[in-house]
Every structure is written in structure tokens, then in C-alpha cells.
Amino acid sequence: MSYLAIVFTFVFAGNVLFGYGAGTCAGPAGMRATSGRLAAFSAMASVGLVATVLHVAILRYALYPLGLEALEPLSYVLIVVILLYALTSALASGVGPLAEAGRVAREQVLSCVVYAAALSAARKGFSVAEAAAAGVAAVAGWWCAVVLLDRILDRLELEDVPPALRGQPLRFLSAGLMAMAVSGVDRILISRLAG
Amino acid sequence: MILPTSSRHSANPVLLVATGLCPVLIPATTLQSGTILGFGVAVHAVALALVLPFLSRVAGDSIRFLLSLAVSGMVATLYGLAVRAVFPAEAFGLSPFLAFIALNCFGISVLRGSLRQPGLDRFPEYARSAGELLLTWIIFSAIREVLGSGTLTLFVDETSRIALDLRSVLVYPVRLALLPSGAFLLLGYGIALYRLRVKRRKEA
């Protein structure tokens, strides 16, 4: 699969928000806070990249050859999460902008968005380089979806929406409609268009 | 993050399910898969609430959180292995989502809460939330299956299948309900209906 197809797949049809529902847990307030900060995106993308590469490498070179794929959650938590948590904590304990980046990145280590990116890349049989592209694309796709959802909700606040639908229900309804809209943009479509 | 046992969540079981559990909720397209995933999340949370207070007493501050994460991963792995043993076919389809149990937001909230307050004081509260969650999950997956396929699978394995066929009543199933987008729409309308019900009850 070309890198372009990987990126399009993970931004559209394989979007971790629309496909897995990952990242809805932050709730509207959390999502809005996250979507407004570029630093948070950079931290999340970095964590997503490292987590996906590590997870795919562990699965590809250790668990699959040994027939131990059932241990996937344990290996992710024991190796990827703990390693990233220790690394980001070490960064956060310093001073200056690097410490701030470490603190922001540490918040993202346990994010289900990062986990969904790693899991979905691992299921596609990617090489380590392809997994890296998939990890960053998955986080970027989630980010775009969240920002778009926020804008839609901001616009809908000006409309005469029934009170029962305001807030979380509207977010889910909008996400459902967006999921339908992007579900057609997948690997096969991109392969046919881009070759 | 707001704890799942806070009043905001307890007051709205649909929101309780939606908040933090979508990655494990989206694949729940049949009653059986919903029960397996929901039971996994509930068992994971209850196990963490039981084990972590004791872990807090023996482990030092520096490694307590990391050890708790390891316990979380271990519980999810053991549950995945149990599902593979009992429902091998179902486990094959659910395997990427069973892995999500290790880091689901409900479990992580219970983990953080248990570490913050050692002892089993909050265990009944967590267990009640897990029970509510499982019940709502089962109802949600049953609604999805009935709407999406017109059947209700009570039990299925490689050799036998027990299901209620409702296609004589529901002639044209709404296939959308089985897709992730359908799950989002159902969640949205579910929360709205719940709000309306609460509002009418208050007015009455």
C-alpha cells in the first residue's frame, strides 16, 4: 500500500474516531480544550508515532512468530505504555519548553486514540515505516474530525435545536453523519485514483 | 477526567456507556458480542477496584501507577484468553476490540480513583457503576442487533445458534444500525430520549 493510500485510509474510512469511537471519552469540554492547542497535537502525534511503531515491531518480530498474539494488550501496556510514560515523565521533570512538552505528551500516553492508532495499524500487516505513517495519520485524522465536530457544534448552537439534543447527543449525531460521509474514502478508492 | 461514578454519569446510563467506552461499544453489533465486551469492561473495573487498594499498600509511590497499569493489562489479557477459550469464533472477530479493555476510560477512572483512595470504601460504588454499565450495554447492543438484522442472538458458537427471528415483525431491518455510524446515531438519540424521559418525570 502506498504511503498516500495509508494516510487517506487513516484520515477518512479508517479514522479512529469514526471507526472505533476513540476519543469521544474526552467529552465536549475535553475535546474543545484539546482541539485548540497545537502543542497537544504535536505531543499526541509524537506519542502516536512511537507507540504505533513499537507496538507493530513487538507484534511483528516477537508475538506473531511465537504465536503469542493473545498477549497483545499486556505487551502494549507493559512495554509501550510504561516505556512512553517513563520517557515523558523524565521529560516532564525537567525545566523549560521540553518539560512542558513532556507534561502534555504524558497526558496522551493513556489516550485511547493512540491505542486505537497502534491497534488498527498492527492489524493491517504494515512494515515499521508504514506503521509510523499510519500512526501519525491516525492521530491527524482524529484531530481533524474533532476540530470539524467542534466547528459544527459551534454553528449548531446558533440554531433552534431542541434542548434534549444539545451537547453530547448532537455531537454523536454529527459524528454518525460524518462517519457515513467519509466511509467511502478508503484504500481501494485511493489505489484506483492514485494508482 | 470525571469519574464515572459522579452524579453526572450515574444520572444518565446512556452517557455512562458513551463516555469512555465507544471503542469497545462500536463493535457490539449483536447481543452476544455486546455482552462479552460489556462483561469484560465490568469485570476489568471490578478487578481493578478490588486489587489496586492492596497494591497501593505494598508498592511505593514511584511505581504504583505503572504497576496498576500492568495489572490492568493482565486482567484484559486474561479476559481475552477466557473469551478465546469459550467463544473462539466470536473472539476472532472481537480480538482488536477486546484489547481495548486494557485501557478503556471507565477502567482507567477506576484505576486512578482506587489509587487516590486506598481501601475498599468506594468498591460498592464502582461495582454498581459497572453493573449499570453492563445492563445499558446489553440493552444497547440488543437494540442495534434487532434494528440492524431483525434477529436477537442469545447464544452462538461453532456448532449451535440460539436466536430470536423477528424478521416477520421487522420486515426491513435498518442495516445502518450495525455500522459504526449507526452506533453514533443510536447513542445520540438514546441520550436525547433519556433526557426527555427525565424531564417529563420531573414535570410530573
CSV table of C-alpha atoms in Angstrom, one decimal:
chain,number,residue,atom,x,y,z
A,1,MET,CA,0.0,0.0,0.0
A,2,SER,CA,1.4,3.4,-0.9
A,3,TYR,CA,2.0,5.9,1.8
A,4,LEU,CA,-0.6,8.2,0.3
A,5,ALA,CA,-3.2,5.4,0.5
A,6,ILE,CA,-2.2,4.7,4.1
A,7,VAL,CA,-2.7,8.4,5.0
A,8,PHE,CA,-6.0,8.7,3.2
A,9,THR,CA,-7.3,5.5,4.8
A,10,PHE,CA,-6.4,6.5,8.3
A,11,VAL,CA,-7.8,10.0,7.9
A,12,PHE,CA,-11.1,9.0,6.3
A,13,ALA,CA,-12.5,5.5,6.3
A,14,GLY,CA,-10.1,4.2,8.9
A,15,ASN,CA,-10.5,7.3,11.1
A,16,VAL,CA,-10.1,6.1,14.7
A,17,LEU,CA,-12.9,8.4,15.9
A,18,PHE,CA,-15.5,7.3,13.3
A,19,GLY,CA,-14.3,3.6,13.1
A,20,TYR,CA,-13.6,2.9,16.7
A,21,GLY,CA,-15.3,5.8,18.5
A,22,ALA,CA,-11.9,6.5,20.1
A,23,GLY,CA,-11.5,9.9,21.8
A,24,THR,CA,-15.2,10.5,22.4
A,25,CYS,CA,-14.3,9.8,26.1
A,26,ALA,CA,-12.8,13.3,26.5
A,27,GLY,CA,-16.3,14.8,26.2
A,28,PRO,CA,-17.1,18.1,24.6
A,29,ALA,CA,-15.1,20.2,27.1
A,30,GLY,CA,-12.0,18.0,26.9
A,31,MET,CA,-12.2,17.8,23.1
A,32,ARG,CA,-12.5,21.5,22.8
A,33,ALA,CA,-9.6,22.1,25.1
A,34,THR,CA,-7.5,19.7,23.1
A,35,SER,CA,-8.5,20.9,19.7
A,36,GLY,CA,-7.3,24.4,20.4
A,37,ARG,CA,-3.7,23.6,21.2
A,38,LEU,CA,-1.1,22.8,18.6
A,39,ALA,CA,1.3,21.7,21.3
A,40,ALA,CA,-1.1,19.0,22.3
A,41,PHE,CA,-1.4,17.8,18.7
A,42,SER,CA,2.3,17.6,18.3
A,43,ALA,CA,2.6,15.7,21.5
A,44,MET,CA,-0.2,13.4,20.6
A,45,ALA,CA,1.3,12.8,17.1
A,46,SER,CA,4.7,12.0,18.6
A,47,VAL,CA,3.3,9.6,21.1
A,48,GLY,CA,1.1,8.0,18.4
A,49,LEU,CA,4.1,7.6,16.1
A,50,VAL,CA,6.3,6.0,18.8
A,51,ALA,CA,3.5,3.8,20.2
A,52,THR,CA,2.5,2.5,16.8
A,53,VAL,CA,6.0,1.8,15.7
A,54,LEU,CA,6.8,0.0,19.0
A,55,HIS,CA,3.6,-2.0,19.0
A,56,VAL,CA,3.8,-3.1,15.4
A,57,ALA,CA,7.5,-4.1,15.9
A,58,ILE,CA,6.7,-6.1,19.0
A,59,LEU,CA,3.8,-7.9,17.3
A,60,ARG,CA,5.7,-8.5,14.0
A,61,TYR,CA,9.0,-9.6,15.5
A,62,ALA,CA,8.1,-11.2,18.8
A,63,LEU,CA,4.4,-12.1,19.4
A,64,TYR,CA,3.3,-13.3,16.0
A,65,PRO,CA,6.4,-15.6,15.4
A,66,LEU,CA,5.9,-17.1,18.8
A,67,GLY,CA,2.1,-17.5,18.4
A,68,LEU,CA,1.5,-15.2,21.4
A,69,GLU,CA,-0.8,-12.6,19.8
A,70,ALA,CA,-3.2,-13.1,22.7
A,71,LEU,CA,-0.8,-11.2,24.9
A,72,GLU,CA,-1.2,-8.1,22.8
A,73,PRO,CA,-2.9,-5.9,25.4
A,74,LEU,CA,-0.4,-7.0,28.0
A,75,SER,CA,2.6,-6.3,25.8
A,76,TYR,CA,1.2,-2.9,24.9
A,77,VAL,CA,0.7,-1.9,28.5
A,78,LEU,CA,3.9,-3.4,29.8
A,79,ILE,CA,6.2,-2.2,27.1
A,80,VAL,CA,4.7,0.6,25.1
A,81,VAL,CA,2.7,2.5,27.7
A,82,ILE,CA,5.2,2.0,30.6
A,83,LEU,CA,8.2,3.0,28.3
A,84,LEU,CA,6.4,6.1,27.0
A,85,TYR,CA,5.2,7.0,30.4
A,86,ALA,CA,8.6,6.8,31.9
A,87,LEU,CA,10.1,8.7,29.0
A,88,THR,CA,7.5,11.5,29.1
A,89,SER,CA,7.8,11.7,32.9
A,90,ALA,CA,11.5,12.1,32.6
A,91,LEU,CA,11.0,14.9,30.1
A,92,ALA,CA,8.4,16.5,32.3
A,93,SER,CA,10.6,16.5,35.3
A,94,GLY,CA,13.0,18.9,33.6
A,95,VAL,CA,12.5,22.7,33.0
A,96,GLY,CA,11.7,24.8,30.0
A,97,PRO,CA,9.6,24.1,26.9
A,98,LEU,CA,10.8,20.5,26.8
A,99,ALA,CA,9.3,19.9,30.2
A,100,GLU,CA,6.0,21.4,29.1
A,101,ALA,CA,6.1,19.1,26.0
A,102,GLY,CA,6.8,16.2,28.3
A,103,ARG,CA,3.8,17.0,30.5
A,104,VAL,CA,1.5,17.3,27.5
A,105,ALA,CA,2.8,14.1,26.0
A,106,ARG,CA,2.4,12.2,29.3
A,107,GLU,CA,-1.4,13.0,29.2
A,108,GLN,CA,-1.6,11.4,25.8
A,109,VAL,CA,0.1,8.1,26.7
A,110,LEU,CA,-3.0,6.5,28.1
A,111,SER,CA,-5.2,8.0,25.4
A,112,CYS,CA,-7.4,5.5,23.6
A,113,VAL,CA,-6.8,7.4,20.4
A,114,VAL,CA,-3.1,6.5,20.5
A,115,TYR,CA,-4.1,2.9,21.4
A,116,ALA,CA,-6.6,2.7,18.6
A,117,ALA,CA,-4.0,4.0,16.1
A,118,ALA,CA,-1.5,1.4,17.3
A,119,LEU,CA,-4.1,-1.4,17.2
A,120,SER,CA,-5.5,-0.6,13.8
A,121,ALA,CA,-2.0,-0.2,12.2
A,122,ALA,CA,-1.0,-3.6,13.8
A,123,ARG,CA,-4.0,-5.3,12.2
A,124,LYS,CA,-3.0,-4.3,8.6
A,125,GLY,CA,0.3,-6.1,8.4
A,126,PHE,CA,2.3,-2.9,7.9
A,127,SER,CA,6.1,-2.7,7.9
A,128,VAL,CA,7.6,-0.5,10.6
A,129,ALA,CA,7.9,2.5,8.3
A,130,GLU,CA,4.3,2.1,7.1
A,131,ALA,CA,3.2,1.8,10.7
A,132,ALA,CA,4.9,5.1,11.5
A,133,ALA,CA,2.9,6.8,8.7
A,134,ALA,CA,-0.3,5.1,9.9
A,135,GLY,CA,0.3,6.2,13.5
A,136,VAL,CA,0.7,9.9,12.6
A,137,ALA,CA,-2.1,9.8,10.0
A,138,ALA,CA,-4.5,8.2,12.5
A,139,VAL,CA,-3.8,10.9,15.1
A,140,ALA,CA,-4.1,13.7,12.5
A,141,GLY,CA,-7.4,12.2,11.2
A,142,TRP,CA,-8.8,12.1,14.7
A,143,TRP,CA,-7.6,15.7,15.3
A,144,CYS,CA,-9.3,16.9,12.0
A,145,ALA,CA,-12.5,15.1,12.9
A,146,VAL,CA,-12.6,16.6,16.4
A,147,VAL,CA,-11.9,20.1,15.1
A,148,LEU,CA,-14.6,19.7,12.4
A,149,LEU,CA,-17.1,18.4,15.0
A,150,ASP,CA,-16.4,21.4,17.3
A,151,ARG,CA,-17.0,23.8,14.4
A,152,ILE,CA,-20.3,22.0,13.5
A,153,LEU,CA,-21.4,22.2,17.2
A,154,ASP,CA,-20.4,25.9,17.4
A,155,ARG,CA,-22.6,26.6,14.3
A,156,LEU,CA,-25.4,24.5,15.7
A,157,GLU,CA,-25.5,26.5,18.9
A,158,LEU,CA,-26.9,29.4,16.8
A,159,GLU,CA,-29.7,27.2,15.5
A,160,ASP,CA,-33.0,26.4,17.1
A,161,VAL,CA,-32.1,22.9,18.2
A,162,PRO,CA,-34.4,21.0,20.7
A,163,PRO,CA,-32.8,21.2,24.2
A,164,ALA,CA,-32.7,17.5,24.6
A,165,LEU,CA,-30.4,17.2,21.6
A,166,ARG,CA,-28.0,19.9,22.7
A,167,GLY,CA,-24.4,19.0,23.6
A,168,GLN,CA,-23.4,15.3,23.6
A,169,PRO,CA,-26.4,14.0,21.6
A,170,LEU,CA,-25.7,16.5,18.8
A,171,ARG,CA,-22.0,15.6,18.9
A,172,PHE,CA,-22.8,11.9,18.4
A,173,LEU,CA,-25.4,12.6,15.7
A,174,SER,CA,-22.9,14.8,13.8
A,175,ALA,CA,-20.2,12.1,14.3
A,176,GLY,CA,-22.5,9.5,12.9
A,177,LEU,CA,-23.3,11.6,9.8
A,178,MET,CA,-19.7,12.4,9.3
A,179,ALA,CA,-18.7,8.7,9.6
A,180,MET,CA,-21.2,7.9,6.9
A,181,ALA,CA,-19.8,10.6,4.7
A,182,VAL,CA,-16.1,9.6,4.9
A,183,SER,CA,-16.7,5.8,5.0
A,184,GLY,CA,-16.3,5.6,1.2
A,185,VAL,CA,-12.8,7.1,1.1
A,186,ASP,CA,-10.8,4.0,1.7
A,187,ARG,CA,-7.7,2.2,0.4
A,188,ILE,CA,-9.4,0.8,-2.7
A,189,LEU,CA,-10.7,4.2,-3.8
A,190,ILE,CA,-7.3,5.8,-3.3
A,191,SER,CA,-5.5,3.0,-5.1
A,192,ARG,CA,-7.8,3.4,-8.1
A,193,LEU,CA,-7.4,7.2,-8.1
A,194,ALA,CA,-3.6,7.4,-7.4
A,195,GLY,CA,-2.5,4.0,-8.7
B,1,MET,CA,-11.4,13.3,33.8
B,2,ILE,CA,-14.7,13.0,35.6
B,3,LEU,CA,-15.1,9.8,37.5
B,4,PRO,CA,-17.8,7.5,36.1
B,5,THR,CA,-19.4,7.3,39.5
B,6,SER,CA,-20.0,11.0,39.7
B,7,SER,CA,-23.6,12.2,39.7
B,8,ARG,CA,-23.5,13.4,36.1
B,9,HIS,CA,-22.8,9.9,34.9
B,10,SER,CA,-24.9,8.0,37.3
B,11,ALA,CA,-27.9,10.1,36.3
B,12,ASN,CA,-27.6,9.0,32.7
B,13,PRO,CA,-26.7,5.4,31.9
B,14,VAL,CA,-26.6,6.0,28.2
B,15,LEU,CA,-24.0,8.7,28.7
B,16,LEU,CA,-22.2,6.4,31.1
B,17,VAL,CA,-21.8,3.9,28.3
B,18,ALA,CA,-21.0,6.5,25.7
B,19,THR,CA,-18.4,8.3,27.8
B,20,GLY,CA,-15.3,6.4,27.6
B,21,LEU,CA,-16.4,3.2,26.1
B,22,CYS,CA,-17.0,3.9,22.5
B,23,PRO,CA,-14.0,1.8,21.3
B,24,VAL,CA,-15.5,-1.2,23.0
B,25,LEU,CA,-19.1,-0.2,22.2
B,26,ILE,CA,-18.9,0.3,18.5
B,27,PRO,CA,-18.2,-3.4,17.7
B,28,ALA,CA,-21.1,-4.6,19.9
B,29,THR,CA,-23.4,-5.4,17.0
B,30,THR,CA,-25.0,-8.5,18.5
B,31,LEU,CA,-26.4,-9.2,21.9
B,32,GLN,CA,-23.7,-11.8,22.5
B,33,SER,CA,-20.8,-9.6,21.4
B,34,GLY,CA,-22.2,-6.7,23.4
B,35,THR,CA,-22.4,-9.0,26.5
B,36,ILE,CA,-18.9,-10.3,26.0
B,37,LEU,CA,-17.4,-6.8,25.7
B,38,GLY,CA,-19.6,-5.2,28.4
B,39,PHE,CA,-18.9,-8.0,30.8
B,40,GLY,CA,-15.2,-7.6,30.0
B,41,VAL,CA,-15.2,-3.9,30.9
B,42,ALA,CA,-17.3,-4.6,34.1
B,43,VAL,CA,-15.0,-7.4,35.2
B,44,HIS,CA,-11.9,-5.3,34.4
B,45,ALA,CA,-13.2,-2.4,36.5
B,46,VAL,CA,-14.3,-4.6,39.4
B,47,ALA,CA,-11.0,-6.5,39.4
B,48,LEU,CA,-9.0,-3.2,39.5
B,49,ALA,CA,-11.2,-1.8,42.3
B,50,LEU,CA,-10.5,-5.0,44.3
B,51,VAL,CA,-6.8,-5.4,43.6
B,52,LEU,CA,-5.4,-1.9,43.5
B,53,PRO,CA,-6.1,-0.8,47.1
B,54,PHE,CA,-4.0,-3.7,48.3
B,55,LEU,CA,-1.3,-2.9,45.7
B,56,SER,CA,-1.3,0.7,46.9
B,57,ARG,CA,-0.3,-0.5,50.4
B,58,VAL,CA,2.7,-2.6,49.3
B,59,ALA,CA,4.1,-0.6,46.3
B,60,GLY,CA,6.0,2.6,46.6
B,61,ASP,CA,4.7,5.9,45.2
B,62,SER,CA,7.1,5.9,42.2
B,63,ILE,CA,6.0,2.5,40.7
B,64,ARG,CA,2.4,2.3,42.0
B,65,PHE,CA,0.8,3.8,38.9
B,66,LEU,CA,2.9,1.7,36.5
B,67,LEU,CA,2.2,-1.5,38.5
B,68,SER,CA,-1.5,-0.6,38.3
B,69,LEU,CA,-1.3,-0.3,34.5
B,70,ALA,CA,0.4,-3.7,34.4
B,71,VAL,CA,-2.4,-5.2,36.4
B,72,SER,CA,-4.9,-3.6,34.0
B,73,GLY,CA,-3.2,-5.2,31.0
B,74,MET,CA,-3.0,-8.5,32.8
B,75,VAL,CA,-6.7,-8.5,33.6
B,76,ALA,CA,-7.6,-7.6,30.0
B,77,THR,CA,-5.3,-10.3,28.6
B,78,LEU,CA,-6.7,-13.0,31.0
B,79,TYR,CA,-10.2,-12.0,30.0
B,80,GLY,CA,-9.3,-12.2,26.3
B,81,LEU,CA,-7.8,-15.6,26.8
B,82,ALA,CA,-11.0,-16.7,28.6
B,83,VAL,CA,-13.2,-15.4,25.7
B,84,ARG,CA,-10.9,-17.3,23.2
B,85,ALA,CA,-11.4,-20.5,25.2
B,86,VAL,CA,-15.1,-20.3,25.5
B,87,PHE,CA,-16.1,-18.4,22.2
B,88,PRO,CA,-13.3,-18.9,19.8
B,89,ALA,CA,-15.2,-17.7,16.7
B,90,GLU,CA,-16.5,-14.6,18.4
B,91,ALA,CA,-13.1,-13.9,19.9
B,92,PHE,CA,-11.5,-13.9,16.5
B,93,GLY,CA,-13.8,-11.1,15.3
B,94,LEU,CA,-13.6,-9.2,18.6
B,95,SER,CA,-9.8,-9.6,19.1
B,96,PRO,CA,-8.8,-6.0,18.3
B,97,PHE,CA,-11.6,-4.6,20.5
B,98,LEU,CA,-11.0,-7.0,23.4
B,99,ALA,CA,-7.6,-5.4,23.6
B,100,PHE,CA,-9.3,-2.1,24.3
B,101,ILE,CA,-10.5,-3.3,27.6
B,102,ALA,CA,-7.0,-2.8,29.0
B,103,LEU,CA,-7.1,1.0,28.5
B,104,ASN,CA,-10.8,1.8,28.5
B,105,CYS,CA,-11.7,5.1,30.2
B,106,PHE,CA,-14.0,3.5,32.7
B,107,GLY,CA,-11.2,1.2,33.9
B,108,ILE,CA,-8.7,4.0,33.9
B,109,SER,CA,-11.0,6.2,36.0
B,110,VAL,CA,-11.5,3.3,38.5
B,111,LEU,CA,-7.7,2.8,38.5
B,112,ARG,CA,-7.0,6.4,39.3
B,113,GLY,CA,-9.8,6.5,41.9
B,114,SER,CA,-8.6,3.4,43.6
B,115,LEU,CA,-5.0,4.7,43.8
B,116,ARG,CA,-6.1,8.0,45.1
B,117,GLN,CA,-8.2,6.4,47.9
B,118,PRO,CA,-6.7,3.2,49.2
B,119,GLY,CA,-9.2,0.8,50.8
B,120,LEU,CA,-12.4,-0.7,49.6
B,121,ASP,CA,-14.6,2.2,50.6
B,122,ARG,CA,-15.5,3.1,47.0
B,123,PHE,CA,-15.8,-0.5,45.8
B,124,PRO,CA,-19.6,-0.8,46.1
B,125,GLU,CA,-19.9,2.5,44.1
B,126,TYR,CA,-17.6,1.1,41.3
B,127,ALA,CA,-19.4,-2.2,41.3
B,128,ARG,CA,-22.8,-0.5,41.0
B,129,SER,CA,-21.5,1.6,38.1
B,130,ALA,CA,-20.1,-1.5,36.4
B,131,GLY,CA,-23.4,-3.2,36.8
B,132,GLU,CA,-25.4,-0.3,35.4
B,133,LEU,CA,-22.9,-0.1,32.6
B,134,LEU,CA,-23.2,-3.7,31.7
B,135,LEU,CA,-27.0,-3.5,31.7
B,136,THR,CA,-27.1,-0.5,29.5
B,137,TRP,CA,-24.5,-2.1,27.2
B,138,ILE,CA,-26.6,-5.2,26.8
B,139,ILE,CA,-29.7,-3.2,26.0
B,140,PHE,CA,-27.8,-1.0,23.5
B,141,SER,CA,-26.3,-4.0,21.7
B,142,ALA,CA,-29.7,-5.8,21.6
B,143,ILE,CA,-31.4,-2.7,20.1
B,144,ARG,CA,-28.7,-2.5,17.5
B,145,GLU,CA,-29.0,-6.1,16.5
B,146,VAL,CA,-32.8,-6.1,16.4
B,147,LEU,CA,-32.8,-2.9,14.3
B,148,GLY,CA,-29.9,-3.9,12.1
B,149,SER,CA,-30.6,-7.5,11.3
B,150,GLY,CA,-34.1,-8.3,12.7
B,151,THR,CA,-32.7,-11.1,14.9
B,152,LEU,CA,-31.7,-11.3,18.5
B,153,THR,CA,-28.8,-13.7,19.1
B,154,LEU,CA,-29.0,-15.3,22.5
B,155,PHE,CA,-26.1,-17.7,22.1
B,156,VAL,CA,-23.9,-18.8,19.3
B,157,ASP,CA,-20.8,-20.9,19.0
B,158,GLU,CA,-19.3,-23.0,16.2
B,159,THR,CA,-21.9,-25.8,16.4
B,160,SER,CA,-25.1,-24.2,17.6
B,161,ARG,CA,-27.0,-20.9,17.5
B,162,ILE,CA,-30.0,-19.8,19.5
B,163,ALA,CA,-31.6,-16.7,18.1
B,164,LEU,CA,-35.0,-15.0,18.0
B,165,ASP,CA,-36.0,-14.3,14.5
B,166,LEU,CA,-38.0,-11.1,14.4
B,167,ARG,CA,-38.0,-10.5,10.7
B,168,SER,CA,-41.7,-11.3,10.5
B,169,VAL,CA,-42.3,-8.2,12.6
B,170,LEU,CA,-39.3,-6.1,11.4
B,171,VAL,CA,-39.6,-6.7,7.7
B,172,TYR,CA,-37.0,-4.2,6.6
B,173,PRO,CA,-34.1,-4.1,9.1
B,174,VAL,CA,-32.1,-0.9,9.2
B,175,ARG,CA,-28.6,-2.1,8.3
B,176,LEU,CA,-27.1,1.2,9.3
B,177,ALA,CA,-27.6,0.3,12.9
B,178,LEU,CA,-24.9,-2.3,12.6
B,179,LEU,CA,-22.3,0.2,11.3
B,180,PRO,CA,-20.2,2.5,13.5
B,181,SER,CA,-22.1,5.5,12.1
B,182,GLY,CA,-25.4,3.8,13.2
B,183,ALA,CA,-24.0,3.3,16.7
B,184,PHE,CA,-23.2,7.0,16.9
B,185,LEU,CA,-26.7,7.9,15.8
B,186,LEU,CA,-28.3,5.5,18.2
B,187,LEU,CA,-26.2,6.9,21.1
B,188,GLY,CA,-27.2,10.4,20.2
B,189,TYR,CA,-30.9,9.6,20.1
B,190,GLY,CA,-30.6,7.4,23.1
B,191,ILE,CA,-29.2,10.2,25.3
B,192,ALA,CA,-31.8,12.7,23.9
B,193,LEU,CA,-34.6,10.2,24.7
B,194,TYR,CA,-33.3,9.7,28.2
B,195,ARG,CA,-33.2,13.4,28.8
B,196,LEU,CA,-36.8,13.8,27.6
B,197,ARG,CA,-37.8,11.0,29.9
B,198,VAL,CA,-36.1,12.6,32.9
B,199,LYS,CA,-37.6,16.0,32.1
B,200,ARG,CA,-41.1,14.5,31.8
B,201,ARG,CA,-40.7,12.7,35.1
B,202,LYS,CA,-39.6,15.9,36.8
B,203,GLU,CA,-42.6,17.8,35.4
B,204,ALA,CA,-44.9,15.1,36.5
